[in-house]
Amino acid sequence: HANANPVLKEKLREDEQNERDDIDLVDAEKVDEGESKQMITVQNHNVEMPQSSHHKIELLNHDCFQARNDSIPISLHGKLPKPFINLGFPKMGTSSLHAFFQCGGYTSYHHRCRRVNPYYTCAKCAQESITEGLSPFAKCPDSDAYTQIDDGFSFPQLTLLDEFVEGYPNATFILTFRSMQKWYDSIRNWPPRIRGPHMDDRWREMNILDLPAGMGSNVFEFSDWFCKHVERVRNRLDQHPSHALVEINIDDPENSETISKFFDIDKNCWGHRNVNGMLHHVTGSEMNNASDSVHL
């Protein structure tokens, strides 16, 4: 379902295996040469759009950018059923979720579902499970939480959403939210090299659900993709009241209190992971404690 340029795909796989998966070093000086920009506001966030772009994002429901803090009734606080499955996208707090659950005493897998085999991703074992007629995580290691189920090439949260919903009728699903501009800055600068190719370059060469090949040239096209995914997940889970859907805004300064109540885990377990050192100008010793950080 996703056909990337073989040379680009192999290069990106090699780099991602040799570098820390979740370092988010952004080249703050990177701009598109020769193209003027204008700043406009979408859902209280300033976003940058090339003036020459004629793409019109169809925001059918602007609350697709806003986490619903009331999505979990008080009666379920601290009683949410396992497994905890994050349906969010890369670079949107996945490693923070992973560390949070581990700190709370839960087992958690993030991106890779076999610690002894770095190439065996959660996306791969999910697809193998479905191919054999099993539930998505049947061939993956048992875990309380799966905090990143895609591998940047395959997106089970998109292509296997129905299988996850039907295969785990009592699961707790998670959606993470973030400023669209911050997310866009992150994906267009990962892996951390100045000249690329980067994550957004890769995705433009692929044919992903709701992000066909050639799309993803600006923050609006990625915002549209994100919005459609949020609406699809919400609509699907609304049809299955046995599921819980936790929505988390990783930019919210009160987020540690909110997520602590949902999962009955000490709020201090929610921390800032993998701070963008170049963007926020922090030293290595400050990386995990900076107050203005970027979650992955």
PDB file of C-alpha atoms in Angstrom:
ATOM      1  CA  HIS A   1       0.000   0.000   0.000  1.00  0.00           C
ATOM      2  CA  ALA A   2       3.002   2.316   0.240  1.00  0.00           C
ATOM      3  CA  ASN A   3       5.617   2.299  -2.491  1.00  0.00           C
ATOM      4  CA  ALA A   4       8.600   4.480  -1.711  1.00  0.00           C
ATOM      5  CA  ASN A   5      11.563   5.030  -4.017  1.00  0.00           C
ATOM      6  CA  PRO A   6      13.783   1.966  -3.241  1.00  0.00           C
ATOM      7  CA  VAL A   7      17.021   3.977  -2.950  1.00  0.00           C
ATOM      8  CA  LEU A   8      15.433   6.606  -0.708  1.00  0.00           C
ATOM      9  CA  LYS A   9      13.690   3.927   1.358  1.00  0.00           C
ATOM     10  CA  GLU A  10      16.895   1.974   1.925  1.00  0.00           C
ATOM     11  CA  LYS A  11      18.830   5.129   2.835  1.00  0.00           C
ATOM     12  CA  LEU A  12      16.228   6.187   5.371  1.00  0.00           C
ATOM     13  CA  ARG A  13      16.013   2.712   6.906  1.00  0.00           C
ATOM     14  CA  GLU A  14      19.801   2.602   7.306  1.00  0.00           C
ATOM     15  CA  ASP A  15      19.921   6.020   8.959  1.00  0.00           C
ATOM     16  CA  GLU A  16      17.044   5.292  11.292  1.00  0.00           C
ATOM     17  CA  GLN A  17      18.636   2.077  12.491  1.00  0.00           C
ATOM     18  CA  ASN A  18      21.938   3.805  13.252  1.00  0.00           C
ATOM     19  CA  GLU A  19      20.498   6.827  15.026  1.00  0.00           C
ATOM     20  CA  ARG A  20      18.317   7.153  18.108  1.00  0.00           C
ATOM     21  CA  ASP A  21      14.761   6.701  16.936  1.00  0.00           C
ATOM     22  CA  ASP A  22      13.366   9.642  18.796  1.00  0.00           C
ATOM     23  CA  ILE A  23      15.918  12.471  18.671  1.00  0.00           C
ATOM     24  CA  ASP A  24      14.193  15.512  17.243  1.00  0.00           C
ATOM     25  CA  LEU A  25      16.908  17.931  16.118  1.00  0.00           C
ATOM     26  CA  VAL A  26      15.406  20.597  13.955  1.00  0.00           C
ATOM     27  CA  ASP A  27      17.446  22.815  11.678  1.00  0.00           C
ATOM     28  CA  ALA A  28      15.845  26.059  12.788  1.00  0.00           C
ATOM     29  CA  GLU A  29      17.246  27.871   9.774  1.00  0.00           C
ATOM     30  CA  LYS A  30      15.701  25.593   7.179  1.00  0.00           C
ATOM     31  CA  VAL A  31      13.322  27.450   4.836  1.00  0.00           C
ATOM     32  CA  ASP A  32      12.085  26.933   1.335  1.00  0.00           C
ATOM     33  CA  GLU A  33      14.326  29.094  -0.843  1.00  0.00           C
ATOM     34  CA  GLY A  34      12.781  31.746  -3.017  1.00  0.00           C
ATOM     35  CA  GLU A  35       9.301  31.442  -1.602  1.00  0.00           C
ATOM     36  CA  SER A  36       7.634  34.050   0.575  1.00  0.00           C
ATOM     37  CA  LYS A  37       5.481  32.916   3.464  1.00  0.00           C
ATOM     38  CA  GLN A  38       2.464  34.235   5.275  1.00  0.00           C
ATOM     39  CA  MET A  39       1.388  33.414   8.801  1.00  0.00           C
ATOM     40  CA  ILE A  40      -2.246  32.633   9.438  1.00  0.00           C
ATOM     41  CA  THR A  41      -4.042  31.106  12.374  1.00  0.00           C
ATOM     42  CA  VAL A  42      -5.692  27.683  12.481  1.00  0.00           C
ATOM     43  CA  GLN A  43      -7.348  26.591  15.705  1.00  0.00           C
ATOM     44  CA  ASN A  44      -5.395  29.093  17.827  1.00  0.00           C
ATOM     45  CA  HIS A  45      -2.054  28.022  16.341  1.00  0.00           C
ATOM     46  CA  ASN A  46       0.018  30.129  13.953  1.00  0.00           C
ATOM     47  CA  VAL A  47       0.910  28.136  10.871  1.00  0.00           C
ATOM     48  CA  GLU A  48       3.108  29.020   7.928  1.00  0.00           C
ATOM     49  CA  MET A  49       1.827  28.659   4.393  1.00  0.00           C
ATOM     50  CA  PRO A  50       3.577  29.555   1.116  1.00  0.00           C
ATOM     51  CA  GLN A  51       1.741  32.426  -0.527  1.00  0.00           C
ATOM     52  CA  SER A  52       2.031  30.659  -3.864  1.00  0.00           C
ATOM     53  CA  SER A  53       0.159  27.588  -2.640  1.00  0.00           C
ATOM     54  CA  HIS A  54      -3.365  27.143  -3.947  1.00  0.00           C
ATOM     55  CA  HIS A  55      -4.128  24.193  -1.706  1.00  0.00           C
ATOM     56  CA  LYS A  56      -7.292  24.734   0.305  1.00  0.00           C
ATOM     57  CA  ILE A  57      -7.502  22.604   3.399  1.00  0.00           C
ATOM     58  CA  GLU A  58     -11.020  21.423   4.065  1.00  0.00           C
ATOM     59  CA  LEU A  59     -11.440  21.690   7.793  1.00  0.00           C
ATOM     60  CA  LEU A  60     -14.868  20.138   8.058  1.00  0.00           C
ATOM     61  CA  ASN A  61     -14.709  20.172  11.831  1.00  0.00           C
ATOM     62  CA  HIS A  62     -12.119  22.340  13.527  1.00  0.00           C
ATOM     63  CA  ASP A  63     -12.296  20.382  16.767  1.00  0.00           C
ATOM     64  CA  CYS A  64     -10.253  17.707  15.019  1.00  0.00           C
ATOM     65  CA  PHE A  65      -7.245  19.726  16.214  1.00  0.00           C
ATOM     66  CA  GLN A  66      -8.440  19.856  19.811  1.00  0.00           C
ATOM     67  CA  ALA A  67      -8.155  17.020  22.322  1.00  0.00           C
ATOM     68  CA  ARG A  68     -11.387  16.313  24.195  1.00  0.00           C
ATOM     69  CA  ASN A  69     -10.517  16.160  27.880  1.00  0.00           C
ATOM     70  CA  ASP A  70     -14.023  14.920  28.697  1.00  0.00           C
ATOM     71  CA  SER A  71     -13.822  11.845  26.460  1.00  0.00           C
ATOM     72  CA  ILE A  72     -13.359   9.576  29.495  1.00  0.00           C
ATOM     73  CA  PRO A  73     -16.096   9.588  32.179  1.00  0.00           C
ATOM     74  CA  ILE A  74     -14.924  10.052  35.771  1.00  0.00           C
ATOM     75  CA  SER A  75     -16.163   6.564  36.613  1.00  0.00           C
ATOM     76  CA  LEU A  76     -13.406   5.125  34.358  1.00  0.00           C
ATOM     77  CA  HIS A  77     -10.546   7.217  35.708  1.00  0.00           C
ATOM     78  CA  GLY A  78      -7.868   4.816  36.891  1.00  0.00           C
ATOM     79  CA  LYS A  79      -9.878   1.850  35.602  1.00  0.00           C
ATOM     80  CA  LEU A  80      -9.192   1.937  31.891  1.00  0.00           C
ATOM     81  CA  PRO A  81      -8.877  -1.537  30.365  1.00  0.00           C
ATOM     82  CA  LYS A  82      -5.755  -2.846  28.660  1.00  0.00           C
ATOM     83  CA  PRO A  83      -4.214  -2.936  26.187  1.00  0.00           C
ATOM     84  CA  PHE A  84      -3.512   0.760  25.731  1.00  0.00           C
ATOM     85  CA  ILE A  85      -3.097   1.341  21.987  1.00  0.00           C
ATOM     86  CA  ASN A  86      -1.907   4.647  20.606  1.00  0.00           C
ATOM     87  CA  LEU A  87      -3.446   5.437  17.218  1.00  0.00           C
ATOM     88  CA  GLY A  88      -1.578   8.741  16.894  1.00  0.00           C
ATOM     89  CA  PHE A  89       1.076   9.672  14.369  1.00  0.00           C
ATOM     90  CA  PRO A  90       4.889   9.722  14.681  1.00  0.00           C
ATOM     91  CA  LYS A  91       6.500  12.752  16.326  1.00  0.00           C
ATOM     92  CA  MET A  92       3.399  13.343  18.439  1.00  0.00           C
ATOM     93  CA  GLY A  93       4.349  12.229  21.933  1.00  0.00           C
ATOM     94  CA  THR A  94       4.848   8.525  21.294  1.00  0.00           C
ATOM     95  CA  SER A  95       8.086   8.232  23.272  1.00  0.00           C
ATOM     96  CA  SER A  96       6.625  10.315  26.111  1.00  0.00           C
ATOM     97  CA  LEU A  97       3.715   7.878  26.314  1.00  0.00           C
ATOM     98  CA  HIS A  98       6.131   4.944  26.257  1.00  0.00           C
ATOM     99  CA  ALA A  99       8.157   6.352  29.162  1.00  0.00           C
ATOM    100  CA  PHE A 100       4.983   7.278  31.052  1.00  0.00           C
ATOM    101  CA  PHE A 101       3.594   3.739  31.014  1.00  0.00           C
ATOM    102  CA  GLN A 102       6.934   2.195  31.884  1.00  0.00           C
ATOM    103  CA  CYS A 103       7.316   4.595  34.804  1.00  0.00           C
ATOM    104  CA  GLY A 104       3.841   3.540  35.955  1.00  0.00           C
ATOM    105  CA  GLY A 105       4.847  -0.123  36.036  1.00  0.00           C
ATOM    106  CA  TYR A 106       3.284  -1.212  32.747  1.00  0.00           C
ATOM    107  CA  THR A 107       4.982  -3.057  29.924  1.00  0.00           C
ATOM    108  CA  SER A 108       5.164  -1.006  26.755  1.00  0.00           C
ATOM    109  CA  TYR A 109       6.408  -1.357  23.194  1.00  0.00           C
ATOM    110  CA  HIS A 110       7.317   1.613  21.053  1.00  0.00           C
ATOM    111  CA  HIS A 111       7.856   1.246  17.297  1.00  0.00           C
ATOM    112  CA  ARG A 112       9.760  -2.038  17.635  1.00  0.00           C
ATOM    113  CA  CYS A 113       7.944  -5.055  18.986  1.00  0.00           C
ATOM    114  CA  ARG A 114      10.976  -7.319  19.439  1.00  0.00           C
ATOM    115  CA  ARG A 115      13.768  -5.860  21.528  1.00  0.00           C
ATOM    116  CA  VAL A 116      16.226  -8.507  20.298  1.00  0.00           C
ATOM    117  CA  ASN A 117      15.408  -7.778  16.660  1.00  0.00           C
ATOM    118  CA  PRO A 118      15.410  -4.043  15.861  1.00  0.00           C
ATOM    119  CA  TYR A 119      13.932  -4.691  12.414  1.00  0.00           C
ATOM    120  CA  TYR A 120      10.792  -6.375  13.762  1.00  0.00           C
ATOM    121  CA  THR A 121       8.440  -3.466  14.120  1.00  0.00           C
ATOM    122  CA  CYS A 122       4.959  -3.412  15.614  1.00  0.00           C
ATOM    123  CA  ALA A 123       3.666  -2.542  12.150  1.00  0.00           C
ATOM    124  CA  LYS A 124       5.271  -5.658  10.714  1.00  0.00           C
ATOM    125  CA  CYS A 125       3.973  -8.081  13.309  1.00  0.00           C
ATOM    126  CA  ALA A 126       0.508  -6.509  13.086  1.00  0.00           C
ATOM    127  CA  GLN A 127       0.416  -7.054   9.341  1.00  0.00           C
ATOM    128  CA  GLU A 128       1.704 -10.624   9.688  1.00  0.00           C
ATOM    129  CA  SER A 129      -0.998 -11.328  12.257  1.00  0.00           C
ATOM    130  CA  ILE A 130      -3.753 -10.044   9.988  1.00  0.00           C
ATOM    131  CA  THR A 131      -2.375 -12.009   7.028  1.00  0.00           C
ATOM    132  CA  GLU A 132      -2.741 -15.191   9.088  1.00  0.00           C
ATOM    133  CA  GLY A 133      -6.302 -14.306  10.058  1.00  0.00           C
ATOM    134  CA  LEU A 134      -5.423 -13.327  13.628  1.00  0.00           C
ATOM    135  CA  SER A 135      -6.008 -10.221  15.708  1.00  0.00           C
ATOM    136  CA  PRO A 136      -3.435  -7.468  15.004  1.00  0.00           C
ATOM    137  CA  PHE A 137      -1.085  -8.097  17.939  1.00  0.00           C
ATOM    138  CA  ALA A 138      -1.367 -11.913  17.959  1.00  0.00           C
ATOM    139  CA  LYS A 139       2.173 -12.350  16.626  1.00  0.00           C
ATOM    140  CA  CYS A 140       3.562  -9.420  18.611  1.00  0.00           C
ATOM    141  CA  PRO A 141       4.870  -9.775  22.174  1.00  0.00           C
ATOM    142  CA  ASP A 142       2.231  -9.357  24.862  1.00  0.00           C
ATOM    143  CA  SER A 143       2.258  -5.877  26.326  1.00  0.00           C
ATOM    144  CA  ASP A 144       0.099  -3.545  28.385  1.00  0.00           C
ATOM    145  CA  ALA A 145       0.749  -0.664  25.991  1.00  0.00           C
ATOM    146  CA  TYR A 146       1.726  -0.122  22.380  1.00  0.00           C
ATOM    147  CA  THR A 147       2.694   3.521  22.042  1.00  0.00           C
ATOM    148  CA  GLN A 148       3.814   3.646  18.401  1.00  0.00           C
ATOM    149  CA  ILE A 149       2.384   1.039  16.093  1.00  0.00           C
ATOM    150  CA  ASP A 150       3.605   2.426  12.765  1.00  0.00           C
ATOM    151  CA  ASP A 151       7.175   2.308  11.468  1.00  0.00           C
ATOM    152  CA  GLY A 152       7.098   5.401   9.274  1.00  0.00           C
ATOM    153  CA  PHE A 153       6.514   3.252   6.181  1.00  0.00           C
ATOM    154  CA  SER A 154       3.445   1.257   7.180  1.00  0.00           C
ATOM    155  CA  PHE A 155       0.577   2.790   9.169  1.00  0.00           C
ATOM    156  CA  PRO A 156      -1.636   0.148  10.825  1.00  0.00           C
ATOM    157  CA  GLN A 157      -3.564   2.901  12.636  1.00  0.00           C
ATOM    158  CA  LEU A 158      -4.825   3.868   9.170  1.00  0.00           C
ATOM    159  CA  THR A 159      -5.016   0.630   7.208  1.00  0.00           C
ATOM    160  CA  LEU A 160      -5.971  -1.737  10.040  1.00  0.00           C
ATOM    161  CA  LEU A 161      -8.203   0.510  12.135  1.00  0.00           C
ATOM    162  CA  ASP A 162     -11.239  -1.766  11.786  1.00  0.00           C
ATOM    163  CA  GLU A 163      -9.155  -4.812  12.679  1.00  0.00           C
ATOM    164  CA  PHE A 164      -7.904  -3.158  15.868  1.00  0.00           C
ATOM    165  CA  VAL A 165     -11.389  -2.036  16.863  1.00  0.00           C
ATOM    166  CA  GLU A 166     -12.929  -5.448  16.246  1.00  0.00           C
ATOM    167  CA  GLY A 167      -9.951  -7.466  17.500  1.00  0.00           C
ATOM    168  CA  TYR A 168      -9.759  -5.675  20.856  1.00  0.00           C
ATOM    169  CA  PRO A 169     -13.358  -4.887  21.867  1.00  0.00           C
ATOM    170  CA  ASN A 170     -12.398  -3.619  25.309  1.00  0.00           C
ATOM    171  CA  ALA A 171      -9.142  -1.835  24.537  1.00  0.00           C
ATOM    172  CA  THR A 172      -8.279   1.720  25.486  1.00  0.00           C
ATOM    173  CA  PHE A 173      -7.276   3.675  22.408  1.00  0.00           C
ATOM    174  CA  ILE A 174      -5.252   6.873  22.517  1.00  0.00           C
ATOM    175  CA  LEU A 175      -5.024   9.862  20.196  1.00  0.00           C
ATOM    176  CA  THR A 176      -2.328  12.477  20.722  1.00  0.00           C
ATOM    177  CA  PHE A 177      -2.641  16.084  19.600  1.00  0.00           C
ATOM    178  CA  ARG A 178      -0.080  18.790  19.015  1.00  0.00           C
ATOM    179  CA  SER A 179       0.340  22.173  17.356  1.00  0.00           C
ATOM    180  CA  MET A 180       0.256  21.471  13.634  1.00  0.00           C
ATOM    181  CA  GLN A 181       3.134  23.858  12.988  1.00  0.00           C
ATOM    182  CA  LYS A 182       5.339  22.151  15.598  1.00  0.00           C
ATOM    183  CA  TRP A 183       4.477  18.746  14.181  1.00  0.00           C
ATOM    184  CA  TYR A 184       5.214  19.871  10.641  1.00  0.00           C
ATOM    185  CA  ASP A 185       8.544  21.362  11.707  1.00  0.00           C
ATOM    186  CA  SER A 186       9.401  18.062  13.381  1.00  0.00           C
ATOM    187  CA  ILE A 187       8.602  15.709  10.510  1.00  0.00           C
ATOM    188  CA  ARG A 188      10.306  17.866   7.907  1.00  0.00           C
ATOM    189  CA  ASN A 189      13.530  17.759   9.932  1.00  0.00           C
ATOM    190  CA  TRP A 190      13.690  14.081  10.860  1.00  0.00           C
ATOM    191  CA  PRO A 191      16.128  12.282  10.655  1.00  0.00           C
ATOM    192  CA  PRO A 192      18.345  15.062  12.039  1.00  0.00           C
ATOM    193  CA  ARG A 193      20.391  16.089   9.044  1.00  0.00           C
ATOM    194  CA  ILE A 194      20.411  19.457   7.357  1.00  0.00           C
ATOM    195  CA  ARG A 195      19.965  18.475   3.712  1.00  0.00           C
ATOM    196  CA  GLY A 196      17.609  15.521   4.084  1.00  0.00           C
ATOM    197  CA  PRO A 197      15.877  13.524   2.869  1.00  0.00           C
ATOM    198  CA  HIS A 198      13.505  13.795   5.821  1.00  0.00           C
ATOM    199  CA  MET A 199      10.327  12.133   6.967  1.00  0.00           C
ATOM    200  CA  ASP A 200       8.068  14.440   4.956  1.00  0.00           C
ATOM    201  CA  ASP A 201      10.157  13.741   1.828  1.00  0.00           C
ATOM    202  CA  ARG A 202       9.604  10.025   2.301  1.00  0.00           C
ATOM    203  CA  TRP A 203       5.855  10.361   2.838  1.00  0.00           C
ATOM    204  CA  ARG A 204       5.465  12.467  -0.320  1.00  0.00           C
ATOM    205  CA  GLU A 205       6.863   9.532  -2.312  1.00  0.00           C
ATOM    206  CA  MET A 206       4.440   7.071  -0.763  1.00  0.00           C
ATOM    207  CA  ASN A 207       0.772   6.442  -1.356  1.00  0.00           C
ATOM    208  CA  ILE A 208      -0.681   6.635   2.159  1.00  0.00           C
ATOM    209  CA  LEU A 209      -4.378   6.630   2.985  1.00  0.00           C
ATOM    210  CA  ASP A 210      -5.594  10.246   2.644  1.00  0.00           C
ATOM    211  CA  LEU A 211      -2.053  11.373   1.791  1.00  0.00           C
ATOM    212  CA  PRO A 212      -1.504  10.265  -1.808  1.00  0.00           C
ATOM    213  CA  ALA A 213       1.869  10.461  -3.501  1.00  0.00           C
ATOM    214  CA  GLY A 214       2.904  14.051  -4.159  1.00  0.00           C
ATOM    215  CA  MET A 215       0.891  15.477  -1.270  1.00  0.00           C
ATOM    216  CA  GLY A 216       2.468  16.876   1.900  1.00  0.00           C
ATOM    217  CA  SER A 217       4.226  19.958   0.578  1.00  0.00           C
ATOM    218  CA  ASN A 218       3.019  22.274   3.362  1.00  0.00           C
ATOM    219  CA  VAL A 219       1.556  22.321   6.847  1.00  0.00           C
ATOM    220  CA  PHE A 220      -1.992  22.538   5.512  1.00  0.00           C
ATOM    221  CA  GLU A 221      -1.818  19.279   3.610  1.00  0.00           C
ATOM    222  CA  PHE A 222      -0.433  17.470   6.652  1.00  0.00           C
ATOM    223  CA  SER A 223      -3.056  19.143   8.853  1.00  0.00           C
ATOM    224  CA  ASP A 224      -5.773  17.897   6.518  1.00  0.00           C
ATOM    225  CA  TRP A 225      -4.356  14.372   6.752  1.00  0.00           C
ATOM    226  CA  PHE A 226      -4.260  14.541  10.542  1.00  0.00           C
ATOM    227  CA  CYS A 227      -7.793  15.931  10.744  1.00  0.00           C
ATOM    228  CA  LYS A 228      -9.241  13.161   8.586  1.00  0.00           C
ATOM    229  CA  HIS A 229      -7.549  10.532  10.741  1.00  0.00           C
ATOM    230  CA  VAL A 230      -8.926  12.026  13.964  1.00  0.00           C
ATOM    231  CA  GLU A 231     -12.441  12.180  12.544  1.00  0.00           C
ATOM    232  CA  ARG A 232     -12.220   8.606  11.259  1.00  0.00           C
ATOM    233  CA  VAL A 233     -11.048   7.270  14.629  1.00  0.00           C
ATOM    234  CA  ARG A 234     -13.694   9.196  16.565  1.00  0.00           C
ATOM    235  CA  ASN A 235     -16.485   8.127  14.243  1.00  0.00           C
ATOM    236  CA  ARG A 236     -15.407   4.494  14.296  1.00  0.00           C
ATOM    237  CA  LEU A 237     -15.112   4.298  18.077  1.00  0.00           C
ATOM    238  CA  ASP A 238     -18.408   6.114  18.582  1.00  0.00           C
ATOM    239  CA  GLN A 239     -19.969   3.027  17.035  1.00  0.00           C
ATOM    240  CA  HIS A 240     -18.322   0.823  19.673  1.00  0.00           C
ATOM    241  CA  PRO A 241     -19.118   2.159  23.166  1.00  0.00           C
ATOM    242  CA  SER A 242     -17.181  -0.691  24.794  1.00  0.00           C
ATOM    243  CA  HIS A 243     -13.969   1.079  23.782  1.00  0.00           C
ATOM    244  CA  ALA A 244     -12.406   4.005  25.590  1.00  0.00           C
ATOM    245  CA  LEU A 245     -10.750   6.811  23.624  1.00  0.00           C
ATOM    246  CA  VAL A 246      -8.232   8.930  25.531  1.00  0.00           C
ATOM    247  CA  GLU A 247      -7.307  12.179  23.807  1.00  0.00           C
ATOM    248  CA  ILE A 248      -4.112  13.919  24.925  1.00  0.00           C
ATOM    249  CA  ASN A 249      -2.845  17.370  23.986  1.00  0.00           C
ATOM    250  CA  ILE A 250       0.906  17.078  24.506  1.00  0.00           C
ATOM    251  CA  ASP A 251       1.292  20.871  24.376  1.00  0.00           C
ATOM    252  CA  ASP A 252      -1.054  21.388  27.336  1.00  0.00           C
ATOM    253  CA  PRO A 253       0.926  22.439  30.460  1.00  0.00           C
ATOM    254  CA  GLU A 254      -1.734  20.709  32.596  1.00  0.00           C
ATOM    255  CA  ASN A 255      -1.387  17.476  30.689  1.00  0.00           C
ATOM    256  CA  SER A 256       0.469  15.630  33.454  1.00  0.00           C
ATOM    257  CA  GLU A 257      -2.537  16.099  35.767  1.00  0.00           C
ATOM    258  CA  THR A 258      -4.986  14.950  33.103  1.00  0.00           C
ATOM    259  CA  ILE A 259      -3.160  11.822  32.000  1.00  0.00           C
ATOM    260  CA  SER A 260      -2.385  10.920  35.603  1.00  0.00           C
ATOM    261  CA  LYS A 261      -6.113  10.839  36.398  1.00  0.00           C
ATOM    262  CA  PHE A 262      -6.933   8.752  33.352  1.00  0.00           C
ATOM    263  CA  PHE A 263      -4.416   5.993  34.071  1.00  0.00           C
ATOM    264  CA  ASP A 264      -3.842   6.342  37.833  1.00  0.00           C
ATOM    265  CA  ILE A 265      -0.128   6.864  37.308  1.00  0.00           C
ATOM    266  CA  ASP A 266       1.950   9.431  39.194  1.00  0.00           C
ATOM    267  CA  LYS A 267       1.861  12.724  37.297  1.00  0.00           C
ATOM    268  CA  ASN A 268       5.653  12.976  37.630  1.00  0.00           C
ATOM    269  CA  CYS A 269       5.899  10.017  35.252  1.00  0.00           C
ATOM    270  CA  TRP A 270       4.788  12.290  32.451  1.00  0.00           C
ATOM    271  CA  GLY A 271       7.892  14.136  31.393  1.00  0.00           C
ATOM    272  CA  HIS A 272       9.353  15.981  28.484  1.00  0.00           C
ATOM    273  CA  ARG A 273      11.256  13.511  26.336  1.00  0.00           C
ATOM    274  CA  ASN A 274      13.821  14.192  23.630  1.00  0.00           C
ATOM    275  CA  VAL A 275      13.846  17.975  23.752  1.00  0.00           C
ATOM    276  CA  ASN A 276      14.555  19.751  20.504  1.00  0.00           C
ATOM    277  CA  GLY A 277      17.977  21.059  21.506  1.00  0.00           C
ATOM    278  CA  MET A 278      18.581  23.193  18.423  1.00  0.00           C
ATOM    279  CA  LEU A 279      15.146  24.756  18.495  1.00  0.00           C
ATOM    280  CA  HIS A 280      14.964  25.395  22.235  1.00  0.00           C
ATOM    281  CA  HIS A 281      18.658  26.108  22.846  1.00  0.00           C
ATOM    282  CA  VAL A 282      19.133  23.764  25.785  1.00  0.00           C
ATOM    283  CA  THR A 283      22.249  21.909  26.888  1.00  0.00           C
ATOM    284  CA  GLY A 284      22.538  18.164  27.012  1.00  0.00           C
ATOM    285  CA  SER A 285      22.122  18.124  30.789  1.00  0.00           C
ATOM    286  CA  GLU A 286      18.850  20.025  30.434  1.00  0.00           C
ATOM    287  CA  MET A 287      17.364  17.836  27.752  1.00  0.00           C
ATOM    288  CA  ASN A 288      15.008  15.787  29.915  1.00  0.00           C
ATOM    289  CA  ASN A 289      13.938  18.569  32.256  1.00  0.00           C
ATOM    290  CA  ALA A 290      13.382  21.535  29.999  1.00  0.00           C
ATOM    291  CA  SER A 291      10.061  23.258  30.508  1.00  0.00           C
ATOM    292  CA  ASP A 292       9.587  24.152  26.850  1.00  0.00           C
ATOM    293  CA  SER A 293      10.186  20.904  25.035  1.00  0.00           C
ATOM    294  CA  VAL A 294       8.969  18.874  22.146  1.00  0.00           C
ATOM    295  CA  HIS A 295       7.429  15.462  22.772  1.00  0.00           C
ATOM    296  CA  LEU A 296       7.847  12.704  20.261  1.00  0.00           C
TER     297      LEU A 296
END
